[in-house]
JSON list of C-alpha atoms and ligand atoms in Angstrom, two decimals:
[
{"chain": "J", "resi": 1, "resn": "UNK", "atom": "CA", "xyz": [-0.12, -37.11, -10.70]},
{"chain": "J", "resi": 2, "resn": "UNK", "atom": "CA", "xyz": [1.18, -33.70, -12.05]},
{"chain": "J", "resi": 3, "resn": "UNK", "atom": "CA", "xyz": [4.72, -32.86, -11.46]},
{"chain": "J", "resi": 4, "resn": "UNK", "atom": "CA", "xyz": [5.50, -30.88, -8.27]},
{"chain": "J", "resi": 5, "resn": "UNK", "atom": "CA", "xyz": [7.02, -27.87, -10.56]},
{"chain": "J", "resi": 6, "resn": "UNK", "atom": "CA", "xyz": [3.11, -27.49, -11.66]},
{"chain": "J", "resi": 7, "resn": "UNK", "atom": "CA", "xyz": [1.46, -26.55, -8.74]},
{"chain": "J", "resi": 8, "resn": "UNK", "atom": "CA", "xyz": [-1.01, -23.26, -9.59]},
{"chain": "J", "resi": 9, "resn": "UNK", "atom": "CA", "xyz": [-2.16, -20.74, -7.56]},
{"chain": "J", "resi": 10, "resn": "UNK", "atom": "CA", "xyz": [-4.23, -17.36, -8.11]},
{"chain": "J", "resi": 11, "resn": "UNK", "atom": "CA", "xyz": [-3.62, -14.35, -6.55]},
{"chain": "J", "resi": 12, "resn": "UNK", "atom": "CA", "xyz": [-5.46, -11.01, -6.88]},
{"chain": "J", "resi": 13, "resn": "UNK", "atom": "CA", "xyz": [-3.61, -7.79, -6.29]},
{"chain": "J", "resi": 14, "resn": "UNK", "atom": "CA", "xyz": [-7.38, -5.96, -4.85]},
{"chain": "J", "resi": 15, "resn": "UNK", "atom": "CA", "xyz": [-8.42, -2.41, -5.33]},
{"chain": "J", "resi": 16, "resn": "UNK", "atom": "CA", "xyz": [-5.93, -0.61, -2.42]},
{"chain": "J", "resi": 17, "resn": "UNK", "atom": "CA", "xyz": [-2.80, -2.39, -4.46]},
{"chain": "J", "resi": 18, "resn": "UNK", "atom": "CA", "xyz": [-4.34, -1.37, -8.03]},
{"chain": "J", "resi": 19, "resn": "UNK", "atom": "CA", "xyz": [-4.96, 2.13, -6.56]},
{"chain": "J", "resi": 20, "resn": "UNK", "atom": "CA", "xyz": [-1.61, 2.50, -4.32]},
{"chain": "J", "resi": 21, "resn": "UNK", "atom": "CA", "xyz": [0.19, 2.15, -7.62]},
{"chain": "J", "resi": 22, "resn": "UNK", "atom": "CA", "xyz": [2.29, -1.29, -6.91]},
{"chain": "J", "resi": 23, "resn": "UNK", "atom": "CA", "xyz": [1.10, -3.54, -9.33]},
{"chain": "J", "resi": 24, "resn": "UNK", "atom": "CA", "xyz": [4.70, -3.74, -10.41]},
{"chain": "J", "resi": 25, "resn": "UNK", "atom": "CA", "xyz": [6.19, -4.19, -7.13]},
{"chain": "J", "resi": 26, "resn": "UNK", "atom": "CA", "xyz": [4.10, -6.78, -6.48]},
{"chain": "J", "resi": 27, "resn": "UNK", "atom": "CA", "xyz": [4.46, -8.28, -9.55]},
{"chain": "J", "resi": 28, "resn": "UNK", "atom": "CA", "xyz": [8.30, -8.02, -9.36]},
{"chain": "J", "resi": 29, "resn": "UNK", "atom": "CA", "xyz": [8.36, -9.89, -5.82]},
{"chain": "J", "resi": 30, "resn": "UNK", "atom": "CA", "xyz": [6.28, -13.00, -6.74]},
{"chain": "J", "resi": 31, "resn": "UNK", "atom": "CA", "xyz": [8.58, -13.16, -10.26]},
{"chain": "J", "resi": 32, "resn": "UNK", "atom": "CA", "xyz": [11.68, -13.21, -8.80]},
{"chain": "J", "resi": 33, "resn": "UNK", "atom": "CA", "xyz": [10.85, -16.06, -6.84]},
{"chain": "J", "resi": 34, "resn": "UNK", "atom": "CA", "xyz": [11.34, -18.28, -9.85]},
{"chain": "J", "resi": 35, "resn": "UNK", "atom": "CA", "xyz": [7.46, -19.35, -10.14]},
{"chain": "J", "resi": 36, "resn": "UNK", "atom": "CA", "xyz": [5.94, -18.51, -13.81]},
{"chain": "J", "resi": 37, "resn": "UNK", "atom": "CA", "xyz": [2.97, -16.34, -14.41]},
{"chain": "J", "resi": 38, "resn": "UNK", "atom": "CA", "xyz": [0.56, -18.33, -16.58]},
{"chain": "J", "resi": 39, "resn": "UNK", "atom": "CA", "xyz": [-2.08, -16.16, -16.59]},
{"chain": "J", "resi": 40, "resn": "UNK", "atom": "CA", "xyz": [-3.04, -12.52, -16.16]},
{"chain": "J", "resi": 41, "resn": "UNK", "atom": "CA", "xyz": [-5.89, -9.96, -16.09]},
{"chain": "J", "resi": 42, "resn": "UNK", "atom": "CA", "xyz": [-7.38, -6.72, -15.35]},
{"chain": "J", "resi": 43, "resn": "UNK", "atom": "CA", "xyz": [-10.86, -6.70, -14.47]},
{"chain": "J", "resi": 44, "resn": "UNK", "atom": "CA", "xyz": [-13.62, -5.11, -11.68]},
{"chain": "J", "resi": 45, "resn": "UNK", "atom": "CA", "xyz": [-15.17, -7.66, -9.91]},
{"chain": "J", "resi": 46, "resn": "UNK", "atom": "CA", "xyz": [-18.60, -8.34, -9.82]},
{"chain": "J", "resi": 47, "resn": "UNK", "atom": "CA", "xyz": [-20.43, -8.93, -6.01]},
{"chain": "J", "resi": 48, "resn": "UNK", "atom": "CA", "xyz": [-21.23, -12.24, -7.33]},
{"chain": "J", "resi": 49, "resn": "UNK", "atom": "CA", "xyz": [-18.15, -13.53, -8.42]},
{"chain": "J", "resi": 50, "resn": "UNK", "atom": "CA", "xyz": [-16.57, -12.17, -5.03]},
{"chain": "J", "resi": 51, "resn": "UNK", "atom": "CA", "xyz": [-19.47, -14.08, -3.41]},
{"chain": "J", "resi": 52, "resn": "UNK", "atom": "CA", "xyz": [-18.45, -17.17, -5.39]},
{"chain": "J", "resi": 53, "resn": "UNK", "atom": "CA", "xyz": [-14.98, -16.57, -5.13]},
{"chain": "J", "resi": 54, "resn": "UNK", "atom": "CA", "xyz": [-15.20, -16.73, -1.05]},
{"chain": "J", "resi": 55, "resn": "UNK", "atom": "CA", "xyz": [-18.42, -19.54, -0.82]},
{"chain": "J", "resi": 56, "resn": "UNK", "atom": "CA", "xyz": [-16.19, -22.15, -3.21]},
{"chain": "J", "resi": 57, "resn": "UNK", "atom": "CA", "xyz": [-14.81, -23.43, -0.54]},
{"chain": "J", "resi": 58, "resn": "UNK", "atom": "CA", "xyz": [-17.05, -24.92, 2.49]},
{"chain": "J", "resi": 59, "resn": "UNK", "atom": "CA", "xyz": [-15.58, -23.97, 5.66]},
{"chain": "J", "resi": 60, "resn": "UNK", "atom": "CA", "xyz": [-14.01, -20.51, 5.03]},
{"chain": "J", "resi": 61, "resn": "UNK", "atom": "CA", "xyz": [-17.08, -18.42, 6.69]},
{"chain": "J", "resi": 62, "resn": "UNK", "atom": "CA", "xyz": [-16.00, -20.43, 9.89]},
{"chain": "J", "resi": 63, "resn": "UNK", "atom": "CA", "xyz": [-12.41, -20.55, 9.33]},
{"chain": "J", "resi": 64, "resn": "UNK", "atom": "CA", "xyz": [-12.32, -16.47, 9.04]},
{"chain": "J", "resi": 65, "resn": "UNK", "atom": "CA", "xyz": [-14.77, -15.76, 11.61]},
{"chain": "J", "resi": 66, "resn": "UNK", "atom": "CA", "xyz": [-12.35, -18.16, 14.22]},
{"chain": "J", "resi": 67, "resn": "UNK", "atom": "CA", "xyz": [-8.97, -15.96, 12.65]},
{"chain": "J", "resi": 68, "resn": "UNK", "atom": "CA", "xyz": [-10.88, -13.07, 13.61]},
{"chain": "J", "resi": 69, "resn": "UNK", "atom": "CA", "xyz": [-11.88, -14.06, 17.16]},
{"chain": "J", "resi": 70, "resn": "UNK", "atom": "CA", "xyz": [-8.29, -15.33, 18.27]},
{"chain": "J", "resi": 71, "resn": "UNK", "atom": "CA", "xyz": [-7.08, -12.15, 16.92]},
{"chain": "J", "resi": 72, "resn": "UNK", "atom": "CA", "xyz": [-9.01, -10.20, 19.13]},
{"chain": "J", "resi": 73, "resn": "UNK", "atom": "CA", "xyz": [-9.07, -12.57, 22.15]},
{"chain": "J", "resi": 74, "resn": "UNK", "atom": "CA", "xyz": [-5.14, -12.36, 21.94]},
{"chain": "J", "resi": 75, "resn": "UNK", "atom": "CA", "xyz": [-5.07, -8.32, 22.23]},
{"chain": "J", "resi": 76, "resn": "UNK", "atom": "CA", "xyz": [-7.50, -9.28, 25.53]},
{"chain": "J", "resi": 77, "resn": "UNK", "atom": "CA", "xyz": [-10.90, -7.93, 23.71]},
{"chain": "J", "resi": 78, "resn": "UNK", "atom": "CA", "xyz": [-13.86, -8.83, 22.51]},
{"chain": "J", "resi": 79, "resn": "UNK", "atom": "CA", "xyz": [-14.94, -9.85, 18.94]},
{"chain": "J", "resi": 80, "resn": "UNK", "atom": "CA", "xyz": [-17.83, -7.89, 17.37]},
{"chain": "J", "resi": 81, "resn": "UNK", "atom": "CA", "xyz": [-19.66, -11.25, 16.93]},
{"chain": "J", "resi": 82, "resn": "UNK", "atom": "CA", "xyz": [-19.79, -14.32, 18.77]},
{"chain": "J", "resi": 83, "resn": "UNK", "atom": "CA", "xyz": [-20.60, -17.06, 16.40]},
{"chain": "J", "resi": 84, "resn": "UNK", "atom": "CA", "xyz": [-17.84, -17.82, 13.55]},
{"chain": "J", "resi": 85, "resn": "UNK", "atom": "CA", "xyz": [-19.85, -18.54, 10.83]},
{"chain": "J", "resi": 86, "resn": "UNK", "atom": "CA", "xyz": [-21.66, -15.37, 11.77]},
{"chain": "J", "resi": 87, "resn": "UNK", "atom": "CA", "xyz": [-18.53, -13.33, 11.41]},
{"chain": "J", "resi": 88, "resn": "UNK", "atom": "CA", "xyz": [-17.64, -15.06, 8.48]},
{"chain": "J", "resi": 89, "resn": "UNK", "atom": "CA", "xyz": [-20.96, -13.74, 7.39]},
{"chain": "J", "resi": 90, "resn": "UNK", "atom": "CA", "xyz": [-20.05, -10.27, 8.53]},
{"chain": "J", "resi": 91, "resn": "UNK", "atom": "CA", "xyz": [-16.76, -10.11, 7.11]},
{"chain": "J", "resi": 92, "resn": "UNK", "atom": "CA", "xyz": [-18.15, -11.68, 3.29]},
{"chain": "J", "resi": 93, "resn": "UNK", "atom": "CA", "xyz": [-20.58, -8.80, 2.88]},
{"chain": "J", "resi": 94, "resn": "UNK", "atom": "CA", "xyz": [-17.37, -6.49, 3.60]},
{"chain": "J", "resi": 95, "resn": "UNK", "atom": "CA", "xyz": [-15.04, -8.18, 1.50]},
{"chain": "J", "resi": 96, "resn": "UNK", "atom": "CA", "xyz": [-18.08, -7.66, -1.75]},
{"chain": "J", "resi": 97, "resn": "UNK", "atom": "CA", "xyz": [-18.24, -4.00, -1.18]},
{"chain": "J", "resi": 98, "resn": "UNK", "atom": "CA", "xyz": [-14.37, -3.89, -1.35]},
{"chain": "J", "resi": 99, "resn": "UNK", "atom": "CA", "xyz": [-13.22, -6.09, -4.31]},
{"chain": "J", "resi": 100, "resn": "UNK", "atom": "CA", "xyz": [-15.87, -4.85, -6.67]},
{"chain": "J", "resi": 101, "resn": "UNK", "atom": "CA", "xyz": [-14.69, -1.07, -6.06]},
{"chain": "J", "resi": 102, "resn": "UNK", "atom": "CA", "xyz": [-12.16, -0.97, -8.86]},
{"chain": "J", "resi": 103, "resn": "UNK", "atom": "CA", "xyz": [-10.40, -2.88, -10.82]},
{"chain": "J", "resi": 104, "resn": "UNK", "atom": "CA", "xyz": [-7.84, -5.96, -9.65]},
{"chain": "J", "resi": 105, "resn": "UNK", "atom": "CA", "xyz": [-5.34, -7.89, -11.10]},
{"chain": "J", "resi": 106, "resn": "UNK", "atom": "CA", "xyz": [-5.39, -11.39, -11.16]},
{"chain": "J", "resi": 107, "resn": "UNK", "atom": "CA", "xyz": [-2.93, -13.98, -11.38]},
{"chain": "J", "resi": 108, "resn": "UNK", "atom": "CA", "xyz": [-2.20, -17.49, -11.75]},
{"chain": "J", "resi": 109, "resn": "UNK", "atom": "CA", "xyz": [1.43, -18.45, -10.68]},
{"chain": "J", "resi": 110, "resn": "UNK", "atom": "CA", "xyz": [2.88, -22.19, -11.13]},
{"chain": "J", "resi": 111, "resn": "UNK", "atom": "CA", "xyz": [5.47, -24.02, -9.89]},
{"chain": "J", "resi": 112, "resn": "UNK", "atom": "CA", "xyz": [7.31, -25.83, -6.65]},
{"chain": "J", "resi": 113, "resn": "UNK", "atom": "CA", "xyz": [4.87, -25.27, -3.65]},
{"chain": "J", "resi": 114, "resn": "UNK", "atom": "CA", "xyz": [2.85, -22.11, -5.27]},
{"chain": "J", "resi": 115, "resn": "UNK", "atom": "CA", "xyz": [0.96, -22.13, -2.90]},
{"chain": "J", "resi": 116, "resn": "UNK", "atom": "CA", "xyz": [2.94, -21.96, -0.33]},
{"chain": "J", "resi": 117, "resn": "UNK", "atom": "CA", "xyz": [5.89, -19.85, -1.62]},
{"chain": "J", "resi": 118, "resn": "UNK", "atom": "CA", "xyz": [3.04, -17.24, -2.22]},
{"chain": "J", "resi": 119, "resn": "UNK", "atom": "CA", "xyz": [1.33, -17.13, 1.14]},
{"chain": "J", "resi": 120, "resn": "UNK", "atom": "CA", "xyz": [4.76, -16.59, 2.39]},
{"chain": "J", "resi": 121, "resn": "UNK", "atom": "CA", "xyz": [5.80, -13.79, 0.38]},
{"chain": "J", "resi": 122, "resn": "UNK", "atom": "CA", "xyz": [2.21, -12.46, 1.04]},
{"chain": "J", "resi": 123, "resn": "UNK", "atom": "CA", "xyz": [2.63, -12.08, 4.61]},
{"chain": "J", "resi": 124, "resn": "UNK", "atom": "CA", "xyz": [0.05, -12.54, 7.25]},
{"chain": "J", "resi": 125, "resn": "UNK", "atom": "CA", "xyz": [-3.60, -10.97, 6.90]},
{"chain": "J", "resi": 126, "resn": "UNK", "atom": "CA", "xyz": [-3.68, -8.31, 8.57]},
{"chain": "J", "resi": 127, "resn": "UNK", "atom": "CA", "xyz": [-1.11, -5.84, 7.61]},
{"chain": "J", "resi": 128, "resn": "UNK", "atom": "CA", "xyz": [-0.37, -5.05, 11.39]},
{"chain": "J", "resi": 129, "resn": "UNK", "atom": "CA", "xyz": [0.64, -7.70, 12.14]},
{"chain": "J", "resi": 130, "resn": "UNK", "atom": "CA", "xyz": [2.53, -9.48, 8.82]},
{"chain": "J", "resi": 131, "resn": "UNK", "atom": "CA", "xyz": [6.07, -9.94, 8.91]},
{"chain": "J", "resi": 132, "resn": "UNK", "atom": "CA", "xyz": [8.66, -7.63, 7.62]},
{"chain": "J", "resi": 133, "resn": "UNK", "atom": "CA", "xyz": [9.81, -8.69, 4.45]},
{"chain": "J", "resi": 134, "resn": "UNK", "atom": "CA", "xyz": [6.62, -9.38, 3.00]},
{"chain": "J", "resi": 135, "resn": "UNK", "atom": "CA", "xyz": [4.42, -7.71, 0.89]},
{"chain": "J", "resi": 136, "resn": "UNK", "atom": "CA", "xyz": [1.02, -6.88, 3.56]},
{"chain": "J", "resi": 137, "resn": "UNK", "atom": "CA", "xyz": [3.83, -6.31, 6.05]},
{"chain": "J", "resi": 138, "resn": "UNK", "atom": "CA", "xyz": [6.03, -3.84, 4.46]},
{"chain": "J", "resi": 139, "resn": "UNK", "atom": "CA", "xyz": [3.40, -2.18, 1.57]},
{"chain": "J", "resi": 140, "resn": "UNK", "atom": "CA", "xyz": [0.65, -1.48, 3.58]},
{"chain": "J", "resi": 141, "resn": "UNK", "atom": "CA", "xyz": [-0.59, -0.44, 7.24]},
{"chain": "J", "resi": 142, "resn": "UNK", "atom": "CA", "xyz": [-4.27, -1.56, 8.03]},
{"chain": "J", "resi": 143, "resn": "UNK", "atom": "CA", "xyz": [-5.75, -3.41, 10.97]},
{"chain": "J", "resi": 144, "resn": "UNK", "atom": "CA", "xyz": [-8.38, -5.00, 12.61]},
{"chain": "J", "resi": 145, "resn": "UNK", "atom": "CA", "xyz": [-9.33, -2.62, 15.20]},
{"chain": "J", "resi": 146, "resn": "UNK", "atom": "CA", "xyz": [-9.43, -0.01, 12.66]},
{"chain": "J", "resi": 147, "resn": "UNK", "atom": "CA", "xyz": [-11.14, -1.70, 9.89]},
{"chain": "J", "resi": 148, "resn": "UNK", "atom": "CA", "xyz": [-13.88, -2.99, 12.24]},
{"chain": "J", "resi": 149, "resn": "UNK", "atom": "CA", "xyz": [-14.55, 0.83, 13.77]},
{"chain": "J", "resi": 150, "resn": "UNK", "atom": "CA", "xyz": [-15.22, 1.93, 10.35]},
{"chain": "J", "resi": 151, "resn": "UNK", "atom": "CA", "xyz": [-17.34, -1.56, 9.13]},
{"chain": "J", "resi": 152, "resn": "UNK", "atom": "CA", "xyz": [-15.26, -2.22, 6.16]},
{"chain": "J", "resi": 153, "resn": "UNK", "atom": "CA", "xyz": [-12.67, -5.23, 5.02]},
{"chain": "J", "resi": 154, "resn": "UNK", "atom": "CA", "xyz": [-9.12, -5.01, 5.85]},
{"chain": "J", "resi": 155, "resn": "UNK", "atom": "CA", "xyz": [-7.08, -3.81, 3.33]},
{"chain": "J", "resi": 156, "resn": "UNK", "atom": "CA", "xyz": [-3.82, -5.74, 2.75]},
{"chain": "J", "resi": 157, "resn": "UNK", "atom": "CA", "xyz": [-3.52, -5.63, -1.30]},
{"chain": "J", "resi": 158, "resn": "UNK", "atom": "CA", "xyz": [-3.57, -9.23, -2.16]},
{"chain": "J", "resi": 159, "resn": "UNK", "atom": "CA", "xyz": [-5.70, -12.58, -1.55]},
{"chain": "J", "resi": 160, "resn": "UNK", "atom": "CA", "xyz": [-3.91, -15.95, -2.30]},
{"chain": "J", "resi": 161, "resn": "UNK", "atom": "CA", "xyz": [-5.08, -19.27, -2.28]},
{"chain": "J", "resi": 162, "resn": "UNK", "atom": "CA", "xyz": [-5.04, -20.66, 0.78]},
{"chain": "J", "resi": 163, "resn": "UNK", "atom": "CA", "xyz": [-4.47, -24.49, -0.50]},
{"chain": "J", "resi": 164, "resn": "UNK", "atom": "CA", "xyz": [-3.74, -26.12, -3.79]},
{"chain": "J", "resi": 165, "resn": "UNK", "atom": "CA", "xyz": [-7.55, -27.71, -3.56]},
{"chain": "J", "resi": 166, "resn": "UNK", "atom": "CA", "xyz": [-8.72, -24.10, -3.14]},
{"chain": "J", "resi": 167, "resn": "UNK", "atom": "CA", "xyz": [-6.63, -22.79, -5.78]},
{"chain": "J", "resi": 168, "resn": "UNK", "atom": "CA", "xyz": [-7.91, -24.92, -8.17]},
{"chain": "J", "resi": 169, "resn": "UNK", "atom": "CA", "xyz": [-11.69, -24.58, -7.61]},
{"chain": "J", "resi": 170, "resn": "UNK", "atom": "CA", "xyz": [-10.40, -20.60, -7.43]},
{"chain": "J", "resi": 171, "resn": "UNK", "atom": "CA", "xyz": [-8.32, -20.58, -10.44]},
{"chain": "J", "resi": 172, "resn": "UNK", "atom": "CA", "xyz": [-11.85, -21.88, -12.25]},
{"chain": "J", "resi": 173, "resn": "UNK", "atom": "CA", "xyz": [-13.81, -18.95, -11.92]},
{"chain": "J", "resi": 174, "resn": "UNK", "atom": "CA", "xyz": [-11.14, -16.21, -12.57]},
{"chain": "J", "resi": 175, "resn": "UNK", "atom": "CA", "xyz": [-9.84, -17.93, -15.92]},
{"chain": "J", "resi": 176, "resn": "UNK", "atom": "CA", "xyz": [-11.13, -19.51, -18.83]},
{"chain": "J", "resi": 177, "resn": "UNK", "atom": "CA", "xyz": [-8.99, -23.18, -19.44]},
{"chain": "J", "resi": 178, "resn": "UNK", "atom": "CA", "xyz": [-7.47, -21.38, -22.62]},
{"chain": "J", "resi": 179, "resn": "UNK", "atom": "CA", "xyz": [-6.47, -18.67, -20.72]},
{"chain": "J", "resi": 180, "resn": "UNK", "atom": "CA", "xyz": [-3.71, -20.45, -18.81]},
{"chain": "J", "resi": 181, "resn": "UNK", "atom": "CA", "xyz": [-0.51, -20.40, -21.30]},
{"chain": "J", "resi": 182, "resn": "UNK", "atom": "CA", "xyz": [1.24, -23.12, -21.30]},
{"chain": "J", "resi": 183, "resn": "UNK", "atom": "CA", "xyz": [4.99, -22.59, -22.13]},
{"chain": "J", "resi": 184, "resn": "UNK", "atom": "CA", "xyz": [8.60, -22.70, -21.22]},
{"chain": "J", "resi": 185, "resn": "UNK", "atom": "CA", "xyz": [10.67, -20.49, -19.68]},
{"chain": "J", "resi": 186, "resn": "UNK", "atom": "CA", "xyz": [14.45, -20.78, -19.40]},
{"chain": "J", "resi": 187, "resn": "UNK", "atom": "CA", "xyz": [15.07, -20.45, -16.27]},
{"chain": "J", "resi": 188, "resn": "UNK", "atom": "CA", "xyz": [12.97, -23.69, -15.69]},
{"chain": "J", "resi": 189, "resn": "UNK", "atom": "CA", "xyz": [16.43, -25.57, -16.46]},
{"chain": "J", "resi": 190, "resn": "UNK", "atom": "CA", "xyz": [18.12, -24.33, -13.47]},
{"chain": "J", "resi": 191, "resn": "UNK", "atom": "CA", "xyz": [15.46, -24.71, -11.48]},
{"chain": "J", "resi": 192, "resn": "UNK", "atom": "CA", "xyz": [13.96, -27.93, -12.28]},
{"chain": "J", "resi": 193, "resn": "UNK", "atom": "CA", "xyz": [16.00, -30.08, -14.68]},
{"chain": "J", "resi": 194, "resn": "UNK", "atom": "CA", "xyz": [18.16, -33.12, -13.34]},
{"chain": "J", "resi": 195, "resn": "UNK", "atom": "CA", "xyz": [20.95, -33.16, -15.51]},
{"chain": "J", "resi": 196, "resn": "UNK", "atom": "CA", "xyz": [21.74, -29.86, -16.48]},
{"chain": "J", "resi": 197, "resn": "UNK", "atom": "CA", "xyz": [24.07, -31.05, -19.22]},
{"chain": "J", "resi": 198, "resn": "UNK", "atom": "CA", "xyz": [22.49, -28.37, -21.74]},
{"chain": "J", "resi": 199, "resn": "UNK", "atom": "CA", "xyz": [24.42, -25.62, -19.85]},
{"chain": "J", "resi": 200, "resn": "UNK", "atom": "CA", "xyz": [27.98, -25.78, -21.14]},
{"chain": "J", "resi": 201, "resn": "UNK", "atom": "CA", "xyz": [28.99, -25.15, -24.58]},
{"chain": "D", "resi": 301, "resn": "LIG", "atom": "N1", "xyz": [-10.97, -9.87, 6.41]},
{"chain": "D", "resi": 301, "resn": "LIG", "atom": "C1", "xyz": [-11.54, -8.79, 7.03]},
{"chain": "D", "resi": 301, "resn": "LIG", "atom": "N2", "xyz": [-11.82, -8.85, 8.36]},
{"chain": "D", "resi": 301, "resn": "LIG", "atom": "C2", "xyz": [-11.54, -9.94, 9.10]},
{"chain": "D", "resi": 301, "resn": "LIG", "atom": "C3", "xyz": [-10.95, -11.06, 8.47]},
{"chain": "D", "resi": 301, "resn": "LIG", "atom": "C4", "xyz": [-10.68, -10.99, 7.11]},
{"chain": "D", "resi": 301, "resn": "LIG", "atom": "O1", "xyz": [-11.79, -7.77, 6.38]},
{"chain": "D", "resi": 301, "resn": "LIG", "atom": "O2", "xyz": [-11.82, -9.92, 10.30]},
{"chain": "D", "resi": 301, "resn": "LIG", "atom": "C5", "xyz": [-10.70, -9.81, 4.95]},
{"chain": "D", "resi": 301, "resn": "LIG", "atom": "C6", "xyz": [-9.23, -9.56, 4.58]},
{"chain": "D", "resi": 301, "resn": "LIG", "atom": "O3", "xyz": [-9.22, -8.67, 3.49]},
{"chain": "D", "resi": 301, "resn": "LIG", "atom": "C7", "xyz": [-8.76, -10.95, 4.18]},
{"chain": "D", "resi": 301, "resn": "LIG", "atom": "C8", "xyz": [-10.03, -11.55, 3.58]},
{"chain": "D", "resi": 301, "resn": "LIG", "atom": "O4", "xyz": [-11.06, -11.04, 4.41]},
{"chain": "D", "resi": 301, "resn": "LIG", "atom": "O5", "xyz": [-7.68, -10.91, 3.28]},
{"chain": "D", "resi": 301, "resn": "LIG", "atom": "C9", "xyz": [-10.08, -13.06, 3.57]},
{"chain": "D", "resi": 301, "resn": "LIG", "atom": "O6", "xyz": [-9.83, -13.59, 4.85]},
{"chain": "D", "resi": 301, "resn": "LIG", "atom": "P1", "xyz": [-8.90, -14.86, 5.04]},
{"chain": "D", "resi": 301, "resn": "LIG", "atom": "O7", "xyz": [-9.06, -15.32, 6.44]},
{"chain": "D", "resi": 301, "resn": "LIG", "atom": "O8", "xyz": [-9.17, -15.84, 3.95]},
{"chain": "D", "resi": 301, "resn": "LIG", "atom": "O9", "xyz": [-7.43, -14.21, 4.92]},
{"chain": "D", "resi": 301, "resn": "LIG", "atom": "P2", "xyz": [-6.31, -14.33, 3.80]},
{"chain": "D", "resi": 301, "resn": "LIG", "atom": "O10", "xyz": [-6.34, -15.74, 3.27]},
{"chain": "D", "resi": 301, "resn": "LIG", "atom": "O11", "xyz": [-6.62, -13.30, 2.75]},
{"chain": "D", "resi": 301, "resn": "LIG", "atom": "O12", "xyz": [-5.02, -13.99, 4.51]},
{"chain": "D", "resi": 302, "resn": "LIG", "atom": "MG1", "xyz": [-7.99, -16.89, 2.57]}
]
């Protein structure tokens, strides 16, 4: 089994964080985390791999379309769609119009609970409703009711894998195996080693 410290995720900074000029500040909030970037590019999106992207894994048509429902149902209204899959259906055709507008950046980030340390930092989907302190919660401004008047995806700058299975399978069709550097960076010995008897002269 790999080492904890080698967990991967991917994250895409999408079109409204490209265009909203924060690829840095994004950038600089995931860094500083400790977690290493081992991979990185610029490209626009095809519909297919967006497509891909959201079909690799089997139950997120459902899994969005329920998110969506409770998030209405909790505000006391209705959901544009009754079925989940359905929704997730809906909100797939939305999400290929959106990522293949422009360019995105996307990312592959290792180390101690990636995953995890990433979806936090991330905030909550929709942007209204993300904490303070992260980045959909203190970047950006969208909704659901608003997004859904005008038929298009929420905008909330990033998507991260939701688990480590799904980051894998992810990680796959974004990146090429020799496009994931493998190397060392310093700080990895305050972070991760045991002894730390390489610190003092
Ligand atoms: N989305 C949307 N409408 C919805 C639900 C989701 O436009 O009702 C978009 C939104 O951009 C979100 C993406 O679909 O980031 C993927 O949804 P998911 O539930 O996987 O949220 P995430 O993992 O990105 O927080
Ligand atoms: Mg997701």
């Amino acid at each position: 089994m790999n080492h904890r410290s080698k967990e991967k995720t991917l994250v895409l900074i999408k079109p409204d964080g490209v265009q909203r000029a924060l690829i840095g500040e994004i950038i600089r909030r995931y860094e500083r985390t400790g977690l290493k970037l081992v991979g990185l590019k610029f490209v626009i999106p095809t519909v297919e791999m967006v497509e891909k992207h959201y079909l690799i894994d089997d139950g997120w048509l459902e899994s969005v379309g329920k998110k969506t429902k409770a998030s209405y149902e909790k505000k006391g209204q209705k959901a544009p769609f009754d079925d989940p899959v359905e929704g997730g259906k809906w909100v797939l055709e939305k999400l290929k119009k959106f990522l293949s507008a422009g360019p995105v950046v996307a990312m592959v980030w290792q180390g101690n609970e990636a995953v995890g340390i990433v979806r936090k930092i991330t905030g909550g989907t929709e942007p209204l409703s993300s904490d303070v302190g992260t980045i959909r919660g203190d970047l950006t401004l969208d909704s659901y009711p608003l997004a859904d008047t005008d038929n298009r995806a929420v905008r909330n700058l990033i998507h991260a894998s939701g688990n480590s299975e799904e980051a894998e399978k992810e990680i796959k069709i974004w990146f090429k195996e020799n496009e994931i550097i493998k190397y060392r960076l310093v700080q990895e010995t305050i972070l991760y080693d045991v002894n730390l008897d390489s610190i003092k002269e």
